[in-house]
Tab-separated table of C-alpha atoms in Angstrom:
chain	number	residue	atom	x	y	z
P	143	MET	CA	-4.108	-7.368	-12.997
P	144	ASP	CA	-1.199	-8.925	-11.169
P	145	LEU	CA	-1.754	-7.683	-7.639
P	146	PHE	CA	0.320	-10.082	-5.651
P	147	ASP	CA	3.582	-10.982	-7.254
P	148	PHE	CA	5.832	-12.855	-4.794
P	149	ASP	CA	9.116	-11.255	-5.796
P	150	GLU	CA	7.617	-7.817	-5.528
P	151	ALA	CA	6.035	-8.638	-2.198
P	152	ILE	CA	9.426	-9.644	-0.809
P	153	LEU	CA	11.006	-6.479	-2.141
P	154	GLU	CA	8.278	-4.392	-0.581
P	155	ALA	CA	8.765	-6.103	2.768
P	156	ASP	CA	12.473	-5.159	2.563
P	157	ILE	CA	11.652	-1.549	1.822
P	158	LEU	CA	9.132	-1.303	4.632
P	159	ARG	CA	11.547	-2.899	7.056
P	160	ALA	CA	14.306	-0.532	5.988
P	161	LEU	CA	12.064	2.460	6.577
P	162	ALA	CA	10.332	1.226	9.734
P	163	ASP	CA	13.044	2.743	11.925
P	164	PRO	CA	12.451	6.490	12.428
P	165	THR	CA	16.185	7.353	12.376
P	166	ARG	CA	16.664	5.378	9.185
P	167	ARG	CA	13.709	7.123	7.632
P	168	ALA	CA	15.235	10.469	8.616
P	169	VAL	CA	18.570	9.430	7.073
P	170	PHE	CA	16.775	8.578	3.863
P	171	GLU	CA	14.973	11.921	3.886
P	172	GLN	CA	18.240	13.799	4.457
P	173	LEU	CA	19.802	12.017	1.516
P	174	ALA	CA	16.789	12.816	-0.645
P	175	ARG	CA	17.763	16.479	-0.250
P	176	ARG	CA	21.383	16.099	-1.321
P	177	GLU	CA	24.302	13.721	-1.505
P	178	MET	CA	26.297	13.488	1.735
P	179	SER	CA	29.250	11.739	3.291
P	180	VAL	CA	28.778	9.706	6.478
P	181	SER	CA	30.351	12.445	8.608
P	182	GLU	CA	28.126	15.120	7.078
P	183	LEU	CA	25.138	12.913	7.754
P	184	LYS	CA	26.221	12.208	11.309
P	185	ALA	CA	26.241	15.943	12.128
P	186	GLY	CA	22.451	16.003	11.812
P	187	PHE	CA	21.837	13.063	14.136
P	188	SER	CA	22.486	12.242	17.767
P	189	VAL	CA	23.670	8.714	16.991
P	190	SER	CA	27.155	7.298	16.489
P	191	GLN	CA	28.896	7.015	13.141
P	192	PRO	CA	28.772	3.186	13.203
P	193	ALA	CA	25.020	3.431	13.781
P	194	ILE	CA	24.690	5.753	10.785
P	195	SER	CA	26.766	3.324	8.716
P	196	GLN	CA	24.480	0.500	9.751
P	197	HIS	CA	21.418	2.474	8.704
P	198	LEU	CA	23.087	3.246	5.379
P	199	ALA	CA	23.840	-0.425	4.831
P	200	ALA	CA	20.186	-1.337	5.461
P	201	LEU	CA	18.973	1.392	3.122
P	202	ARG	CA	21.436	0.325	0.431
P	203	GLY	CA	20.305	-3.284	0.875
P	204	ALA	CA	16.738	-2.235	0.168
P	205	GLY	CA	17.814	-0.283	-2.906
P	206	LEU	CA	16.897	3.046	-1.343
P	207	VAL	CA	20.362	4.582	-1.135
P	208	ALA	CA	23.262	4.556	-3.583
P	209	GLU	CA	26.950	4.917	-2.755
P	210	ARG	CA	29.520	6.830	-4.803
P	211	ARG	CA	33.202	6.371	-4.043
P	212	GLU	CA	35.791	9.068	-4.618
P	213	GLY	CA	39.221	7.920	-3.531
P	214	ARG	CA	39.026	7.308	0.188
P	215	PHE	CA	35.680	9.008	0.509
P	216	ALA	CA	32.207	7.634	0.062
P	217	TYR	CA	29.118	9.698	-0.634
P	218	TYR	CA	25.520	8.647	-0.337
P	219	ARG	CA	22.339	9.741	-2.009
P	220	ALA	CA	18.728	8.593	-1.910
P	221	GLU	CA	17.349	6.548	-4.767
P	222	PRO	CA	13.678	7.582	-4.771
P	223	GLN	CA	12.900	5.111	-7.554
P	224	GLY	CA	13.593	2.420	-4.936
P	225	LEU	CA	10.220	3.376	-3.488
P	226	ALA	CA	8.361	2.583	-6.683
P	227	PRO	CA	7.026	-0.788	-5.424
P	228	LEU	CA	5.360	0.998	-2.510
P	229	ILE	CA	3.792	3.615	-4.742
P	230	ASP	CA	2.663	0.686	-6.799
P	231	TRP	CA	0.630	-0.794	-3.945
P	232	ILE	CA	-1.623	2.188	-3.550
P	233	ASP	CA	-1.928	2.640	-7.304
P	234	ARG	CA	-2.859	-0.994	-7.758
P	235	TYR	CA	-5.552	-0.792	-5.115
P	236	ARG	CA	-6.892	2.429	-6.591
P	237	ALA	CA	-7.557	0.419	-9.724
P	238	PHE	CA	-8.554	-2.754	-7.880
P	239	TRP	CA	-11.390	-1.523	-5.651
P	240	PRO	CA	-13.531	0.340	-8.211
P	241	GLU	CA	-13.417	-2.725	-10.427
P	242	ARG	CA	-14.449	-4.967	-7.506
P	243	ILE	CA	-17.262	-2.611	-6.478
P	244	ASP	CA	-18.599	-2.870	-10.016
P	245	ARG	CA	-18.571	-6.649	-9.649
P	246	LEU	CA	-20.271	-6.372	-6.266
P	247	LYS	CA	-23.067	-4.440	-7.968
P	248	ASP	CA	-23.532	-7.279	-10.437
P	249	VAL	CA	-23.737	-9.805	-7.603
P	250	LEU	CA	-26.321	-7.667	-5.798
P	251	LYS	CA	-28.385	-7.446	-8.976
P	252	ASP	CA	-28.345	-11.254	-9.164
P	253	ILE	CA	-29.362	-11.976	-5.588
P	254	LYS	CA	-31.894	-9.186	-5.234
P	255	PRO	CA	-35.279	-10.768	-4.448
W	163	MET	CA	4.647	-1.804	9.583
W	164	THR	CA	6.458	-2.313	12.836
W	165	ASP	CA	6.517	1.406	13.620
W	166	ALA	CA	3.016	2.374	14.702
W	167	ALA	CA	3.838	6.052	14.283
W	168	ALA	CA	4.751	5.706	10.611
W	169	PRO	CA	2.468	7.942	8.577
W	170	THR	CA	-0.128	6.293	6.387
W	171	ARG	CA	-2.785	7.380	3.958
W	172	PRO	CA	-6.097	5.835	2.937
W	173	ILE	CA	-8.000	5.084	-0.214
W	174	ILE	CA	-11.610	6.156	0.265
W	175	LEU	CA	-14.313	5.087	-2.099
W	176	GLU	CA	-18.034	5.730	-1.994
W	177	ALA	CA	-20.674	3.987	-4.025
W	178	ALA	CA	-24.474	4.143	-4.254
W	179	LEU	CA	-25.837	0.609	-4.370
W	180	ASP	CA	-29.299	-0.363	-5.546
W	181	ALA	CA	-29.797	-2.925	-2.771
W	182	PRO	CA	-30.680	-2.605	0.925
W	183	PRO	CA	-27.935	-2.789	3.593
W	184	ASP	CA	-28.881	-6.298	4.744
W	185	LEU	CA	-28.330	-7.630	1.246
W	186	VAL	CA	-25.062	-5.723	0.858
W	187	TRP	CA	-23.994	-7.119	4.224
W	188	ARG	CA	-24.566	-10.632	2.942
W	189	ALA	CA	-22.448	-9.958	-0.135
W	190	LEU	CA	-19.679	-8.619	2.114
W	191	THR	CA	-19.735	-11.488	4.607
W	192	GLU	CA	-20.915	-14.714	2.956
W	193	PRO	CA	-18.088	-16.721	1.381
W	194	GLU	CA	-20.196	-17.910	-1.614
W	195	LEU	CA	-21.170	-14.348	-2.461
W	196	MET	CA	-17.776	-12.869	-1.701
W	197	ALA	CA	-16.162	-15.335	-4.084
W	198	ARG	CA	-18.151	-13.805	-6.906
W	199	TRP	CA	-16.838	-10.260	-6.562
W	200	LEU	CA	-13.740	-10.226	-4.357
W	201	GLY	CA	-12.277	-13.711	-4.220
W	202	ALA	CA	-12.467	-17.112	-2.584
W	203	SER	CA	-12.646	-16.646	1.165
W	204	ASP	CA	-13.529	-18.342	4.434
W	205	ILE	CA	-14.759	-15.088	5.936
W	206	GLU	CA	-16.991	-15.092	8.990
W	207	ALA	CA	-18.087	-11.716	10.340
W	208	LYS	CA	-17.060	-12.296	13.947
W	209	VAL	CA	-14.593	-10.075	15.745
W	210	GLY	CA	-11.229	-11.812	16.059
W	211	ARG	CA	-11.922	-14.296	13.260
W	212	CYS	CA	-8.944	-14.808	10.935
W	213	PHE	CA	-9.637	-15.599	7.299
W	214	THR	CA	-8.003	-15.342	3.909
W	215	VAL	CA	-9.089	-13.874	0.621
W	216	ARG	CA	-7.707	-14.953	-2.719
W	217	PRO	CA	-8.602	-12.365	-5.284
W	218	ASP	CA	-8.829	-14.181	-8.595
W	219	GLY	CA	-6.355	-13.197	-11.234
W	220	PRO	CA	-3.054	-14.316	-12.676
W	221	VAL	CA	-1.221	-17.299	-11.185
W	222	GLY	CA	1.345	-16.398	-8.540
W	223	GLU	CA	-0.843	-14.331	-6.326
W	224	ALA	CA	-0.625	-14.738	-2.569
W	225	PRO	CA	-3.674	-15.013	-0.329
W	226	ILE	CA	-4.521	-11.926	1.678
W	227	ALA	CA	-4.445	-12.629	5.410
W	228	CYS	CA	-7.352	-10.965	7.175
W	229	GLU	CA	-8.683	-10.628	10.706
W	230	VAL	CA	-12.061	-9.180	11.631
W	231	LEU	CA	-11.602	-6.103	13.810
W	232	GLU	CA	-15.188	-4.853	14.006
W	233	ALA	CA	-18.493	-6.242	12.814
W	234	GLU	CA	-21.876	-4.575	13.202
W	235	PRO	CA	-24.294	-6.514	11.000
W	236	GLY	CA	-25.822	-4.357	8.307
W	237	ARG	CA	-23.762	-1.335	9.335
W	238	MET	CA	-20.044	-1.750	9.524
W	239	LEU	CA	-17.324	-4.299	8.876
W	240	SER	CA	-13.626	-3.773	9.405
W	241	TYR	CA	-10.757	-6.208	8.889
W	242	ARG	CA	-7.005	-6.270	8.626
W	243	TRP	CA	-5.795	-6.823	5.097
W	244	ARG	CA	-2.237	-8.128	4.889
W	245	ALA	CA	-0.409	-9.196	1.807
W	246	THR	CA	2.426	-11.487	2.812
W	247	ALA	CA	5.192	-13.390	1.139
W	248	PRO	CA	6.429	-16.735	2.514
W	249	GLY	CA	8.846	-16.269	5.408
W	250	GLU	CA	8.644	-12.516	5.173
W	251	ALA	CA	7.179	-9.732	7.217
W	252	ALA	CA	3.881	-8.389	5.930
W	253	ALA	CA	4.567	-6.607	2.672
W	254	LEU	CA	1.415	-4.602	3.072
W	255	ASP	CA	-0.339	-4.297	6.408
W	256	THR	CA	-3.560	-2.371	6.003
W	257	VAL	CA	-7.146	-2.158	7.263
W	258	VAL	CA	-10.250	-2.399	5.097
W	259	THR	CA	-13.442	-0.865	6.497
W	260	TRP	CA	-16.901	-1.005	4.946
W	261	VAL	CA	-19.631	1.335	6.190
W	262	LEU	CA	-23.219	0.800	5.058
W	263	GLU	CA	-25.954	3.424	5.313
W	264	PRO	CA	-29.525	2.962	4.138
W	265	THR	CA	-30.793	5.511	1.636
W	266	ALA	CA	-34.336	6.921	1.416
W	267	GLU	CA	-34.790	5.013	-1.851
W	268	GLY	CA	-34.184	1.654	-0.190
W	269	GLY	CA	-30.608	1.348	-1.395
W	270	THR	CA	-27.268	1.585	0.362
W	271	ARG	CA	-24.574	4.184	0.488
W	272	LEU	CA	-21.406	2.126	0.721
W	273	ARG	CA	-18.167	3.632	1.905
W	274	LEU	CA	-14.877	1.785	1.654
W	275	VAL	CA	-11.843	3.017	3.550
W	276	HIS	CA	-8.665	1.089	2.824
W	277	ASP	CA	-6.147	2.586	5.225
W	278	GLY	CA	-2.551	1.966	6.129
W	279	PHE	CA	-0.638	2.642	2.944
W	280	PRO	CA	2.735	3.911	4.123
W	281	VAL	CA	3.742	7.462	3.370
W	282	VAL	CA	7.446	6.887	3.430
W	283	LEU	CA	8.633	9.960	1.656
W	284	GLN	CA	6.562	12.541	3.456
W	285	GLY	CA	9.515	14.424	4.866
W	286	ALA	CA	11.482	14.236	1.643
W	287	ILE	CA	8.546	15.373	-0.438
W	288	ARG	CA	7.600	18.286	1.772
W	289	GLY	CA	9.010	21.379	0.091
W	290	GLN	CA	11.855	19.489	-1.528
W	291	GLY	CA	11.819	20.239	-5.227
W	292	ALA	CA	14.185	17.478	-6.287
W	293	GLY	CA	12.323	14.857	-4.273
W	294	VAL	CA	8.988	15.837	-5.735
W	295	SER	CA	10.003	15.804	-9.355
W	296	THR	CA	11.830	12.528	-9.007
W	297	MET	CA	8.869	10.916	-7.325
W	298	SER	CA	6.486	12.227	-9.944
W	299	ALA	CA	8.709	10.808	-12.634
W	300	VAL	CA	8.719	7.454	-10.883
W	301	ARG	CA	4.956	7.545	-10.507
W	302	ARG	CA	4.467	8.332	-14.182
W	303	ARG	CA	6.787	5.549	-15.204
W	304	GLN	CA	5.139	3.039	-12.905
W	305	ALA	CA	1.536	3.908	-13.631
W	306	PRO	CA	1.285	5.458	-17.067
W	307	ASP	CA	-2.450	4.927	-17.281
W	308	LEU	CA	-3.316	6.314	-13.894
W	309	ARG	CA	-5.762	9.084	-14.572
W	310	ARG	CA	-5.057	11.388	-11.701
W	311	ARG	CA	-6.909	14.623	-11.362
W	312	GLY	CA	-5.412	17.678	-9.761
W	313	ASP	CA	-7.830	17.675	-6.853
W	314	GLY	CA	-6.820	14.208	-5.698
W	315	ARG	CA	-9.923	12.480	-7.019
W	316	ALA	CA	-10.440	10.122	-9.889
W	317	LYS	CA	-13.672	9.092	-11.508
W	318	MET	CA	-14.829	5.542	-11.183
W	319	SER	CA	-16.233	3.930	-14.265
W	320	SER	CA	-19.687	3.950	-12.754
W	321	GLY	CA	-19.594	7.629	-11.926
W	322	GLU	CA	-18.644	7.443	-8.262
W	323	VAL	CA	-15.657	9.121	-6.820
W	324	ILE	CA	-12.541	7.478	-5.535
W	325	LYS	CA	-10.376	9.778	-3.522
W	326	TRP	CA	-7.258	9.684	-1.442
W	327	ALA	CA	-5.623	11.916	1.068
W	328	ALA	CA	-2.737	13.894	-0.376
């Protein structure tokens, strides 16, 4: 099992960083409900439009939000598949630990007096 | 994660071991023994001690950076478990805790709690149909062989239960 792939680890760090900020996480959650423009998004938050744009840029950088342009307007939606590497972590460890506990049992059998 | 308030969820695993707690403790804390089931390590069960673990496996794996948080010989061992990439923030910043309890038969009930997995989509998942189905689809695609049971438990090969908080 390939638990610790470097490229994936870097990607995961990006995702975690992007979602570490509570406002950014809330933006992502809003966009998981439906596609929105920046001004629609802004209505739900007590932060400035440039701040919202900055959060969107960070989320897009981490592959968590996609942009759709329509003339002068831009719309944003969440890309839940961007979270897959994180889901992966817990799934990998769910497979990892039982296998290691089985090995631990073998070791104990060996060293038992 | 940098945000301490970010929600997390644990993996909890319980196993009945046919060896007394002091022997299990040795396997959990002696580098030579640990190398045989978890990976090469310079572990020392002293609070504050930093060590690494390199689970064996395919080339390209990164060492896990650990730090002992609590150590009660024969009873409980807890350490940070961080997977890092060079020059990056911790990709996974979690805590592994082992609890050992003697059984009447002279064995050990071992409990592993691996906590700190981020629950990033909690708000989006809660009552949001689209979010849920999309996430399930992702999960299926990513882990096709994950045998998940409806009650949030999965059987271990040896008959124990591995469970996780929903």
